Amino acid sequence: MTTQHDDITSVVFGFDPLITATVILCLAYVFIISERINRAVISLLGAGLLVIMGVLNQDLAIKGIDFNTIFLLIGMMVIVGVTKHSGVFQYAAILTAKSVGANPRRLLVALPVLTAIFSAGLDNVTTVMLVVPITLLLTEQLKLNPFPFLLAQIFASNIGGTATLIGDPPNILIGSAVGLSFMDFVYNTGPLAVITMLFQVIVFDLIWGRKMTTSLRARAHLLRYDANEALTDKVLLYKSLFVMGLVLFGFVYGHGHGLEPGTVALTGAAFLLLLDIYKLKAEKQTEKVHKAFHEVEWETIFFFMGLFMLVYGVEHTGLLAMLGQMMLDLTGGDMFKTGMLILWSSAILSAVVDNIPFVATMIPMIASTADQMGGKEALTPLWWCLSIGACFGGNGSLIGASANVMVAAFAERSGNRISFVKFLAYGFPFMLCTIAISTVYVWLVILPS
Amino acid sequence: MSCKQALVKDVVLIKPDVTISDALKIIGDHEIRAVPVVDNDANYYGMFSIHSLMDDLLPVAARIAGGLSDLSFLEGGGPGAAKRIRKLAPMPVRAVIQRQGDESNLHPDLPLLETIRRLYEYGSPLPVLDQHNKFIGIVSEQSCLNFLMSMLADIEKEEQQQAG
């Protein structure tokens, strides 16, 4: 087994570093999956244990943290956190509803599509937190069953998030570790996301949409909603849109000029804060900045930090190279077979477990096979398979993705509980279909290129 | 000096199964702001008021945690809210009131200043419960003020005596 002897630390009691790191990682994963204890607490404790036990030292542990991802997450969380106070997302949802004349069948197309578009630019959880309340209002006003709408938005958030680098955490992790750019995702997973959304729209229309009706009076009521009134802060809106435009520009063109997403996002966030506070007195400035940083999901950030360290522990001690070799032995190094193995196994596993630890572990594992697969560049199709599998797989069960859990919570609170089994009955087959579509896509589009 | 001093025991009460429409009538007839909901065993269920009803007139999407925080765009929502009153009217009050957190339930030995602070933070009136959590009475902003005014009168008398 390969260990770097120049910076090896010695493990307490003379334990084998690889086994120690693996045991700590497995224990952490068991706790994270069982959800008995907060995942950020687990991952930090696990990482701490790695250092205390001597598997890593602090320098190595810090080296294992992907700060590009961390900065990207923090930056985007601040930007979205500030932007949402302008009411722009409610505005877009109401405008969308009115533009289809509040026709239920068309709403079942329009709202999920809107959700998918938002998800491509924002994280999925924030997207559904912004769109679901409006959806619940609209379905209540039109006296429609909210279930198909909520289900469609869960699927749409996971599908839309697959299309871009920043749409879903697996993509951020993969893109950052491997050096894939914003446009790389748009060109490779983007078209698949569009095709899959089309599939979703058709399926939902066949099952629910074409039977949906509502009274003309209810629709007329909804059409009286004044979307402009949802924009509670127009000045903030313009500032936010301006900064988001800059950030998007930075994502698209920065990669070729050595400007990574982490820098773009965090600097963009700082710039947006500047625009928001520069006219204010010091005390008010502090208050606003304090509130803005409050919008960052620190629990998620610390979870990621701990996770990076945990995974680095097993990577550093050679476990992942071992597993990578096992994978190659299984597929004989054949690109298509390896891709399919990754696509289908990540999809099914992502449906069952939190896809972030899974993807974080898979990345170094796949990377370790570079030499046998023809070099780093040759691995590219495998990254797309991992991304697609991990993102689409989230649709497989209620716990498959954080956005699913968030929507389920809203559903429960509003008296429209979605049970685990009910979701599984729709979600799992749907997910399998999307992976089947992806298989064809990978075979026809990704592998040849 | 505790909240006992501002306690009002002679209070209009309603039972948990009283309908909302009857409860509203009681509030109107007695010209009070809120009425405690207490059963025959002096168990306290919560405070019923028009204020507590306001939330129930809103669409579900605005009532849930994380829901809509601004309804400025919602033109023409009147009929919907009116119909919700119709739906609520025959329901028992226990369906719409909640027991607030522990901080808004006072106990007789709570210092007066803290009592005043809680009235300011949680609204008025607030229930006073004994050590077995049974309802004894209420404390209101008015009753506190009355007590303080009478105390001020005593203080001023004393000051005059000392000066004279």
Coordinates of C-alpha atoms in Angstrom, one line a residue:
Chain A
M1 CA 0.0 0.0 0.0
T2 CA 1.3 3.4 -0.8
T3 CA 1.8 5.9 2.0
Q4 CA 3.8 9.1 1.7
H5 CA 6.6 8.5 4.2
D6 CA 7.9 12.1 4.2
D7 CA 4.9 13.5 5.9
I8 CA 3.6 10.4 7.6
T9 CA 2.4 10.8 11.1
S10 CA 2.5 7.9 13.5
V11 CA -0.8 6.6 14.6
V12 CA -1.4 6.0 18.4
F13 CA -0.9 2.5 19.8
G14 CA 0.8 1.6 16.5
F15 CA -2.5 1.1 14.7
D16 CA -2.4 0.8 10.9
P17 CA -3.2 4.2 9.4
L18 CA -5.3 2.9 6.6
I19 CA -7.5 0.8 8.9
T20 CA -7.8 3.6 11.4
A21 CA -8.8 6.1 8.8
T22 CA -11.3 3.7 7.2
V23 CA -12.9 2.8 10.5
I24 CA -13.3 6.4 11.5
L25 CA -14.7 7.2 8.0
C26 CA -17.2 4.3 8.1
L27 CA -18.4 5.2 11.6
A28 CA -18.9 8.8 10.5
Y29 CA -20.8 7.7 7.5
V30 CA -23.0 5.4 9.5
F31 CA -23.9 8.2 11.9
I32 CA -24.4 10.7 9.0
I33 CA -26.7 8.3 7.2
S34 CA -28.7 7.3 10.2
E35 CA -29.3 11.0 10.9
R36 CA -29.3 10.4 14.7
I37 CA -26.7 13.2 15.2
N38 CA -26.2 16.4 13.2
R39 CA -23.9 15.7 10.3
A40 CA -21.7 18.7 10.8
V41 CA -21.0 17.6 14.4
I42 CA -20.1 14.1 13.2
S43 CA -17.9 15.2 10.4
L44 CA -15.9 17.6 12.6
L45 CA -15.5 15.1 15.3
G46 CA -14.4 12.5 12.8
A47 CA -11.9 14.8 11.4
G48 CA -10.7 15.8 14.8
L49 CA -10.3 12.1 15.7
L50 CA -8.2 11.5 12.6
V51 CA -5.7 14.2 13.8
I52 CA -5.8 13.1 17.4
M53 CA -5.2 9.5 16.5
G54 CA -2.3 10.6 14.4
V55 CA -3.5 9.5 11.0
L56 CA -3.2 13.1 9.8
N57 CA -1.6 16.1 11.3
Q58 CA -3.3 19.5 11.2
D59 CA -1.3 20.7 8.2
L60 CA -2.4 17.6 6.2
A61 CA -5.9 17.9 7.4
I62 CA -6.2 21.5 6.2
K63 CA -4.6 20.5 3.0
G64 CA -7.4 18.1 2.4
I65 CA -10.0 20.8 2.6
D66 CA -11.1 22.0 -0.8
F67 CA -11.4 25.7 -0.2
N68 CA -12.5 26.5 -3.7
T69 CA -15.7 24.6 -2.9
I70 CA -16.0 26.2 0.5
F71 CA -15.6 29.7 -0.9
L72 CA -18.0 29.0 -3.8
L73 CA -20.6 27.7 -1.4
I74 CA -20.2 30.6 1.0
G75 CA -20.1 33.2 -1.8
M76 CA -23.3 31.9 -3.4
M77 CA -25.1 31.5 -0.1
V78 CA -24.5 35.1 0.7
I79 CA -25.5 36.3 -2.8
V80 CA -28.7 34.3 -2.8
G81 CA -29.4 35.1 0.8
V82 CA -29.2 38.8 0.1
T83 CA -31.0 38.6 -3.2
K84 CA -34.1 36.7 -1.9
H85 CA -35.0 39.7 0.3
S86 CA -35.8 41.6 -2.8
G87 CA -38.7 39.2 -3.5
V88 CA -37.5 38.5 -7.0
F89 CA -38.2 34.7 -6.7
Q90 CA -41.8 35.2 -5.7
Y91 CA -42.1 37.8 -8.4
A92 CA -40.9 35.3 -11.0
A93 CA -43.2 32.6 -9.7
I94 CA -46.3 34.8 -9.7
L95 CA -45.5 36.2 -13.2
T96 CA -45.1 32.6 -14.4
A97 CA -48.4 31.6 -13.0
K98 CA -50.1 34.6 -14.6
S99 CA -48.4 34.1 -17.9
V100 CA -50.1 30.7 -18.3
G101 CA -53.4 32.2 -17.4
A102 CA -53.4 30.2 -14.1
N103 CA -54.3 27.1 -16.2
P104 CA -53.6 24.1 -14.0
R105 CA -52.3 21.9 -16.8
R106 CA -49.9 24.6 -17.9
L107 CA -48.9 25.4 -14.4
L108 CA -47.8 21.9 -13.9
V109 CA -45.4 22.6 -16.8
A110 CA -44.4 26.1 -16.0
L111 CA -43.7 26.0 -12.3
P112 CA -41.4 22.9 -12.5
V113 CA -39.6 24.5 -15.4
L114 CA -39.1 27.7 -13.4
T115 CA -37.8 25.6 -10.5
A116 CA -35.3 23.8 -12.8
I117 CA -34.0 27.1 -14.2
F118 CA -33.5 28.5 -10.7
S119 CA -31.9 25.2 -9.5
A120 CA -29.3 25.6 -12.2
G121 CA -28.2 28.8 -10.8
L122 CA -28.9 28.4 -7.1
D123 CA -28.6 25.5 -4.8
N124 CA -31.6 23.2 -4.8
V125 CA -32.6 23.7 -1.2
T126 CA -32.8 27.5 -1.5
T127 CA -34.7 27.1 -4.8
V128 CA -37.4 25.0 -3.3
M129 CA -37.6 27.1 -0.2
L130 CA -38.4 30.0 -2.4
V131 CA -40.8 28.4 -4.9
V132 CA -42.8 25.9 -2.7
P133 CA -44.6 28.5 -0.6
I134 CA -45.9 30.2 -3.7
T135 CA -46.9 26.8 -5.2
L136 CA -48.8 25.9 -2.0
L137 CA -50.6 29.2 -2.3
L138 CA -51.5 28.8 -5.9
T139 CA -52.7 25.2 -5.5
E140 CA -54.8 26.3 -2.5
Q141 CA -56.4 29.2 -4.4
L142 CA -57.1 27.0 -7.4
K143 CA -58.3 24.1 -5.2
L144 CA -55.8 21.7 -6.8
N145 CA -54.1 18.7 -5.2
P146 CA -50.6 20.0 -4.4
F147 CA -48.9 16.6 -4.6
P148 CA -48.1 16.5 -8.3
F149 CA -46.8 20.0 -8.1
L150 CA -44.6 19.3 -5.2
L151 CA -43.3 16.1 -6.7
A152 CA -42.6 17.8 -10.0
Q153 CA -40.6 20.6 -8.2
I154 CA -38.5 18.0 -6.3
F155 CA -37.6 16.3 -9.6
A156 CA -37.1 19.6 -11.4
S157 CA -34.7 20.9 -8.7
N158 CA -32.5 17.8 -9.0
I159 CA -32.6 17.8 -12.8
G160 CA -32.0 21.5 -13.2
G161 CA -29.2 21.4 -10.7
T162 CA -27.4 18.9 -12.9
A163 CA -27.0 21.4 -15.7
T164 CA -24.4 23.7 -14.3
L165 CA -21.3 23.7 -12.1
I166 CA -23.1 25.6 -9.3
G167 CA -26.5 23.8 -9.6
D168 CA -25.9 21.0 -7.2
P169 CA -23.1 20.2 -4.6
P170 CA -21.9 17.0 -6.4
N171 CA -21.1 19.2 -9.5
I172 CA -19.3 21.8 -7.3
L173 CA -17.2 19.0 -5.7
I174 CA -16.4 17.3 -9.0
G175 CA -15.7 20.5 -11.0
S176 CA -13.5 21.8 -8.3
A177 CA -11.5 18.7 -7.7
V178 CA -11.0 17.9 -11.4
G179 CA -10.8 21.4 -12.9
L180 CA -14.0 21.3 -14.9
S181 CA -15.4 24.7 -15.7
F182 CA -18.9 26.2 -15.7
M183 CA -19.2 25.9 -19.4
D184 CA -17.9 22.3 -19.4
F185 CA -21.0 21.4 -17.4
V186 CA -23.3 23.5 -19.6
Y187 CA -22.1 21.7 -22.7
N188 CA -22.0 18.2 -21.3
T189 CA -24.7 17.8 -18.7
G190 CA -26.8 20.8 -19.7
P191 CA -28.4 19.2 -22.8
L192 CA -29.2 16.1 -20.8
A193 CA -30.9 18.2 -18.2
V194 CA -33.1 19.8 -20.9
I195 CA -34.0 16.4 -22.4
T196 CA -34.8 15.0 -19.0
M197 CA -36.9 18.0 -18.1
L198 CA -38.9 17.4 -21.3
F199 CA -39.4 13.8 -20.3
Q200 CA -40.6 14.9 -16.9
V201 CA -43.0 17.4 -18.4
I202 CA -44.5 14.8 -20.7
V203 CA -44.8 12.1 -17.9
F204 CA -46.5 14.5 -15.5
D205 CA -48.9 15.8 -18.1
L206 CA -49.9 12.2 -19.0
I207 CA -50.4 11.2 -15.4
W208 CA -51.9 14.4 -13.9
G209 CA -51.8 17.4 -16.1
R210 CA -54.3 16.5 -18.7
K211 CA -57.0 15.7 -16.0
M212 CA -56.5 19.0 -14.1
T213 CA -59.2 21.5 -14.1
T214 CA -60.3 24.4 -12.0
S215 CA -63.1 26.9 -11.9
L216 CA -62.8 30.1 -14.1
R217 CA -63.5 32.1 -11.0
A218 CA -60.6 30.7 -9.1
R219 CA -58.3 31.4 -12.1
A220 CA -59.6 34.9 -12.4
H221 CA -58.9 35.5 -8.8
L222 CA -55.3 34.5 -9.2
L223 CA -54.9 36.6 -12.3
R224 CA -55.6 39.6 -10.1
Y225 CA -52.4 39.1 -8.2
D226 CA -50.0 42.0 -8.6
A227 CA -46.6 40.5 -9.3
N228 CA -44.9 43.9 -8.9
E229 CA -46.0 44.0 -5.3
A230 CA -43.9 40.9 -4.6
L231 CA -40.8 43.0 -5.4
T232 CA -40.3 44.4 -1.9
D233 CA -37.0 46.0 -2.7
K234 CA -36.4 47.1 -6.2
V235 CA -33.0 48.8 -5.6
L236 CA -31.7 45.6 -4.0
L237 CA -33.0 43.7 -6.9
Y238 CA -31.0 45.7 -9.4
K239 CA -27.9 45.5 -7.4
S240 CA -28.3 41.7 -7.0
L241 CA -29.0 41.1 -10.6
F242 CA -26.0 43.2 -11.5
V243 CA -23.7 41.2 -9.2
M244 CA -25.2 37.9 -10.3
G245 CA -24.5 38.9 -13.9
L246 CA -20.9 39.7 -13.0
V247 CA -20.5 36.4 -11.1
L248 CA -22.0 34.4 -14.0
F249 CA -19.6 36.2 -16.4
G250 CA -16.8 35.3 -14.0
F251 CA -17.8 31.7 -14.0
V252 CA -18.0 31.5 -17.8
Y253 CA -14.9 33.3 -18.7
G254 CA -12.8 33.1 -15.5
H255 CA -11.8 29.5 -15.9
G256 CA -9.7 30.2 -19.0
H257 CA -7.8 32.9 -17.2
G258 CA -7.0 31.2 -13.9
L259 CA -9.9 32.7 -12.0
E260 CA -11.6 29.9 -10.1
P261 CA -15.3 29.8 -9.0
G262 CA -14.4 30.1 -5.4
T263 CA -12.7 33.5 -5.9
V264 CA -15.5 34.7 -8.2
A265 CA -18.3 33.8 -5.9
L266 CA -16.7 35.1 -2.7
T267 CA -15.5 38.4 -4.2
G268 CA -18.9 38.8 -5.9
A269 CA -20.6 38.3 -2.5
A270 CA -18.3 41.0 -0.9
F271 CA -19.1 43.3 -3.8
L272 CA -22.8 42.9 -3.4
L273 CA -22.5 43.6 0.3
L274 CA -20.5 46.7 -0.5
L275 CA -23.3 47.9 -2.8
D276 CA -25.8 47.2 -0.1
I277 CA -24.0 49.0 2.7
Y278 CA -21.8 51.8 1.4
K279 CA -24.3 54.6 2.1
L280 CA -25.0 53.5 5.7
K281 CA -23.5 54.4 9.1
A282 CA -21.0 52.0 10.6
E283 CA -23.4 50.4 13.1
K284 CA -26.0 49.8 10.4
Q285 CA -23.4 48.4 8.1
T286 CA -22.3 45.9 10.8
E287 CA -25.9 44.9 11.3
K288 CA -26.5 44.3 7.6
V289 CA -23.3 42.4 7.1
H290 CA -24.1 40.3 10.2
K291 CA -27.5 39.5 8.7
A292 CA -26.0 38.6 5.4
F293 CA -23.5 36.2 6.9
H294 CA -26.3 34.7 8.9
E295 CA -27.7 33.5 5.5
V296 CA -24.8 31.2 5.1
E297 CA -25.6 27.7 6.1
W298 CA -22.7 27.2 8.4
E299 CA -23.8 23.8 9.3
T300 CA -23.4 22.7 5.7
I301 CA -20.0 24.5 5.4
F302 CA -18.6 22.8 8.5
F303 CA -20.0 19.5 7.4
F304 CA -18.1 19.9 4.1
M305 CA -14.9 20.9 5.8
G306 CA -15.0 17.9 8.1
L307 CA -16.0 15.6 5.3
F308 CA -13.0 16.8 3.1
M309 CA -10.7 16.0 6.0
L310 CA -12.3 12.5 6.6
V311 CA -12.0 11.6 2.9
Y312 CA -8.4 12.9 2.7
G313 CA -7.6 10.6 5.6
V314 CA -8.6 7.5 3.6
E315 CA -7.2 8.9 0.4
H316 CA -3.8 9.7 2.1
T317 CA -3.6 6.2 3.6
G318 CA -4.3 4.6 0.3
L319 CA -7.7 3.1 0.8
L320 CA -9.2 4.9 -2.2
A321 CA -6.5 3.9 -4.6
M322 CA -7.2 0.3 -3.5
L323 CA -10.9 0.7 -4.2
G324 CA -10.2 2.4 -7.5
Q325 CA -8.1 -0.6 -8.5
M326 CA -11.0 -3.0 -7.5
M327 CA -13.3 -1.0 -9.7
L328 CA -10.9 -1.3 -12.6
D329 CA -10.6 -5.0 -12.1
L330 CA -14.3 -5.3 -12.3
T331 CA -14.6 -3.5 -15.6
G332 CA -11.3 -4.4 -17.1
G333 CA -10.5 -0.8 -17.7
D334 CA -13.2 -0.5 -20.4
M335 CA -14.4 3.1 -20.5
F336 CA -18.0 2.4 -21.3
K337 CA -18.3 -0.4 -18.7
T338 CA -16.6 1.8 -16.1
G339 CA -18.8 4.7 -16.9
M340 CA -22.0 2.6 -16.7
L341 CA -20.9 1.1 -13.4
I342 CA -20.3 4.6 -12.0
L343 CA -23.5 6.0 -13.5
W344 CA -25.9 3.3 -12.2
S345 CA -24.2 2.7 -8.8
S346 CA -24.0 6.4 -8.0
A347 CA -27.7 6.8 -9.0
I348 CA -28.9 4.0 -6.8
L349 CA -26.6 4.9 -3.9
S350 CA -27.5 8.5 -4.2
A351 CA -31.2 7.6 -3.8
V352 CA -30.4 6.0 -0.5
V353 CA -27.6 7.9 1.1
D354 CA -26.6 11.5 1.2
N355 CA -24.9 12.0 -2.2
I356 CA -22.3 14.5 -0.9
P357 CA -20.2 12.1 1.2
F358 CA -20.6 9.5 -1.6
V359 CA -19.3 11.9 -4.3
A360 CA -16.5 13.2 -2.1
T361 CA -15.3 9.6 -1.6
M362 CA -15.7 8.7 -5.3
I363 CA -13.7 11.6 -6.6
P364 CA -10.2 10.5 -5.4
M365 CA -11.1 6.9 -6.0
I366 CA -11.8 7.6 -9.7
A367 CA -8.9 10.0 -10.0
S368 CA -6.5 7.2 -8.8
T369 CA -7.3 5.1 -11.9
A370 CA -6.0 7.9 -14.2
D371 CA -2.9 6.0 -15.2
Q372 CA -4.6 2.8 -16.2
M373 CA -7.4 4.6 -18.0
G374 CA -5.2 6.7 -20.3
G375 CA -4.4 9.8 -18.3
K376 CA -6.4 12.5 -16.4
E377 CA -8.0 13.9 -19.5
A378 CA -9.3 10.5 -20.5
L379 CA -11.3 10.2 -17.3
T380 CA -13.6 13.0 -18.3
P381 CA -16.6 10.8 -19.3
L382 CA -16.4 9.2 -15.9
W383 CA -16.8 12.5 -14.2
W384 CA -20.0 13.2 -16.2
C385 CA -21.3 9.8 -15.2
L386 CA -20.6 10.5 -11.6
S387 CA -22.3 13.9 -11.8
I388 CA -25.4 12.6 -13.6
G389 CA -25.7 9.6 -11.4
A390 CA -25.3 11.6 -8.2
C391 CA -27.7 14.4 -9.2
F392 CA -30.4 12.3 -10.9
G393 CA -30.2 9.7 -8.2
G394 CA -31.4 12.2 -5.7
N395 CA -34.9 11.7 -7.2
G396 CA -35.0 8.1 -6.2
S397 CA -36.3 8.5 -2.6
L398 CA -37.5 11.1 -0.2
I399 CA -34.1 11.1 1.5
G400 CA -32.2 11.1 -1.7
A401 CA -31.5 14.8 -1.7
S402 CA -31.8 17.7 0.8
A403 CA -34.3 19.5 -1.5
N404 CA -36.6 16.5 -1.2
V405 CA -36.5 16.6 2.6
M406 CA -37.2 20.3 2.5
V407 CA -40.2 20.0 0.3
A408 CA -41.5 17.1 2.4
A409 CA -41.3 19.3 5.4
F410 CA -43.3 22.0 3.7
A411 CA -45.8 19.5 2.6
E412 CA -46.2 18.1 6.1
R413 CA -46.6 21.6 7.7
S414 CA -49.3 22.5 5.2
G415 CA -51.2 19.3 5.8
N416 CA -50.3 17.5 2.6
R417 CA -47.9 14.9 4.0
I418 CA -45.9 12.9 1.5
S419 CA -45.0 9.5 2.9
F420 CA -41.7 7.8 2.2
V421 CA -43.4 5.0 0.4
K422 CA -45.6 7.2 -1.7
F423 CA -42.7 9.2 -2.9
L424 CA -40.7 6.0 -3.5
A425 CA -43.5 4.6 -5.7
Y426 CA -43.2 7.5 -8.0
G427 CA -39.6 8.6 -7.5
F428 CA -37.7 5.4 -7.9
P429 CA -39.1 4.4 -11.2
F430 CA -38.8 7.9 -12.5
M431 CA -35.2 8.0 -11.4
L432 CA -34.5 4.7 -13.2
C433 CA -36.1 6.1 -16.4
T434 CA -33.9 9.2 -16.2
I435 CA -30.8 7.1 -15.7
A436 CA -31.8 5.0 -18.7
I437 CA -32.1 8.2 -20.8
S438 CA -28.7 9.2 -19.4
T439 CA -27.2 5.9 -20.4
V440 CA -28.2 6.5 -24.0
Y441 CA -27.0 10.1 -23.8
V442 CA -23.6 9.0 -22.4
W443 CA -23.3 6.3 -25.1
L444 CA -24.2 8.6 -28.0
V445 CA -23.0 12.0 -26.9
I446 CA -20.4 11.9 -24.1
L447 CA -18.3 8.9 -24.9
P448 CA -17.6 9.7 -28.6
S449 CA -16.5 13.3 -27.8
Chain B
M1 CA -42.8 42.8 44.8
S2 CA -44.1 40.1 42.6
C3 CA -46.7 39.5 39.9
K4 CA -49.1 38.5 42.6
Q5 CA -49.7 42.2 43.2
A6 CA -51.1 42.7 39.7
L7 CA -53.0 39.4 39.6
V8 CA -56.6 39.5 38.5
K9 CA -58.6 36.4 39.6
D10 CA -62.1 37.5 38.7
V11 CA -61.7 36.8 35.0
V12 CA -64.0 35.7 32.2
L13 CA -63.0 32.2 31.1
I14 CA -64.2 29.9 28.3
K15 CA -64.0 26.1 28.1
P16 CA -61.9 24.5 25.4
D17 CA -64.9 23.2 23.5
V18 CA -66.7 26.5 23.1
T19 CA -67.1 27.3 19.4
I20 CA -65.1 30.1 17.9
S21 CA -68.2 32.1 17.0
D22 CA -69.5 31.9 20.6
A23 CA -66.1 32.9 21.9
L24 CA -66.0 35.9 19.6
K25 CA -69.4 36.9 21.0
I26 CA -68.2 36.6 24.6
I27 CA -65.2 38.8 23.7
G28 CA -67.4 41.3 22.1
D29 CA -70.0 41.4 24.9
H30 CA -67.5 41.8 27.7
E31 CA -65.3 44.2 25.7
I32 CA -62.2 42.4 26.5
R33 CA -59.1 41.8 24.4
A34 CA -58.5 38.1 25.2
V35 CA -60.1 35.3 27.2
P36 CA -58.2 32.4 28.8
V37 CA -59.3 29.0 27.8
V38 CA -59.5 26.8 30.9
D39 CA -61.2 23.5 31.6
N40 CA -63.1 22.3 34.7
D41 CA -59.9 21.1 36.3
A42 CA -58.2 24.5 35.9
N43 CA -55.9 23.2 33.1
Y44 CA -54.8 26.1 30.9
Y45 CA -55.1 25.7 27.2
G46 CA -54.1 29.1 25.9
M47 CA -55.4 32.6 25.3
F48 CA -58.1 33.2 22.7
S49 CA -58.3 36.6 21.1
I50 CA -59.1 38.1 17.7
H51 CA -55.3 38.4 17.4
S52 CA -54.9 34.7 17.6
L53 CA -57.5 34.3 14.9
M54 CA -55.8 36.6 12.5
D55 CA -53.2 34.0 11.6
D56 CA -55.9 31.4 10.8
L57 CA -57.5 33.8 8.2
L58 CA -54.3 33.6 6.1
P59 CA -53.7 31.0 3.4
V60 CA -51.8 28.0 4.6
A61 CA -48.7 29.0 2.6
A62 CA -48.4 32.1 4.8
R63 CA -48.9 30.4 8.1
I64 CA -46.3 27.6 7.9
A65 CA -42.7 28.0 9.1
G66 CA -40.6 29.2 6.1
G67 CA -43.8 30.2 4.3
L68 CA -44.6 33.4 2.5
S69 CA -43.6 36.4 4.5
D70 CA -45.2 39.0 2.4
L71 CA -48.6 39.0 0.8
S72 CA -48.5 42.4 -0.8
F73 CA -49.1 40.9 -4.3
L74 CA -52.2 39.1 -3.2
E75 CA -55.0 41.3 -4.6
G76 CA -58.6 40.2 -4.0
G77 CA -57.9 37.9 -1.1
G78 CA -60.9 39.2 0.9
P79 CA -63.5 36.6 -0.1
G80 CA -61.0 33.8 0.7
A81 CA -60.4 35.2 4.2
A82 CA -64.2 35.7 4.8
K83 CA -64.9 32.1 3.8
R84 CA -62.2 31.0 6.2
I85 CA -64.2 32.7 9.0
R86 CA -67.2 30.6 8.0
K87 CA -65.1 27.5 8.2
L88 CA -63.7 28.4 11.5
A89 CA -66.9 29.5 13.2
P90 CA -68.2 26.1 14.3
M91 CA -64.8 24.8 15.4
P92 CA -63.9 24.5 19.1
V93 CA -61.4 27.2 20.3
R94 CA -58.9 24.5 21.3
A95 CA -58.4 23.9 17.6
V96 CA -56.9 27.4 17.0
I97 CA -55.2 28.4 20.2
Q98 CA -51.8 27.2 21.2
R99 CA -50.2 27.3 24.6
Q100 CA -47.4 29.7 24.2
G101 CA -43.9 28.9 25.4
D102 CA -43.2 28.6 29.1
E103 CA -41.9 32.2 29.3
S104 CA -45.4 33.6 28.7
N105 CA -47.0 31.6 31.5
L106 CA -46.3 33.5 34.7
H107 CA -46.0 32.1 38.2
P108 CA -47.2 34.1 41.3
D109 CA -43.7 34.7 42.7
L110 CA -42.3 36.2 39.5
P111 CA -40.7 39.6 40.3
L112 CA -42.8 42.5 39.1
L113 CA -40.1 43.9 36.7
E114 CA -39.8 40.6 34.9
T115 CA -43.6 40.4 34.8
I116 CA -43.7 43.8 33.1
R117 CA -40.9 42.8 30.7
R118 CA -42.8 39.7 29.6
L119 CA -46.0 41.6 29.2
Y120 CA -44.1 43.9 26.9
E121 CA -42.5 41.0 24.9
Y122 CA -45.4 38.5 24.7
G123 CA -48.4 40.8 24.9
S124 CA -51.2 41.2 27.3
P125 CA -52.9 39.6 29.2
L126 CA -50.7 36.7 30.4
P127 CA -51.9 33.7 32.4
V128 CA -50.7 33.0 36.0
L129 CA -50.3 29.3 36.8
D130 CA -49.5 27.8 40.2
Q131 CA -46.8 25.2 40.9
H132 CA -49.1 22.4 39.6
N133 CA -49.6 24.3 36.4
K134 CA -53.2 25.1 37.3
F135 CA -54.7 28.4 36.2
I136 CA -55.1 31.0 39.0
G137 CA -55.7 34.2 37.1
I138 CA -54.2 36.7 34.7
V139 CA -51.9 39.7 34.7
S140 CA -52.5 42.5 32.3
E141 CA -50.8 45.7 31.4
Q142 CA -53.7 47.5 32.9
S143 CA -53.6 45.6 36.2
C144 CA -49.8 46.2 36.4
L145 CA -50.3 49.9 35.7
N146 CA -53.1 50.1 38.3
F147 CA -50.8 48.6 40.9
L148 CA -47.9 50.9 40.0
M149 CA -50.1 53.9 40.1
S150 CA -51.4 53.0 43.6
M151 CA -47.8 52.4 44.6
L152 CA -46.8 55.8 43.3
A153 CA -49.6 57.4 45.3
D154 CA -48.2 55.8 48.4
I155 CA -44.7 56.9 47.6
E156 CA -45.8 60.4 47.1
K157 CA -47.7 60.5 50.3
E158 CA -44.6 59.3 52.1
E159 CA -42.4 61.8 50.4
Q160 CA -44.8 64.6 51.5
Q161 CA -44.7 63.4 55.0
Q162 CA -41.0 63.3 55.1
A163 CA -40.8 66.8 53.6
G164 CA -43.3 68.2 56.0

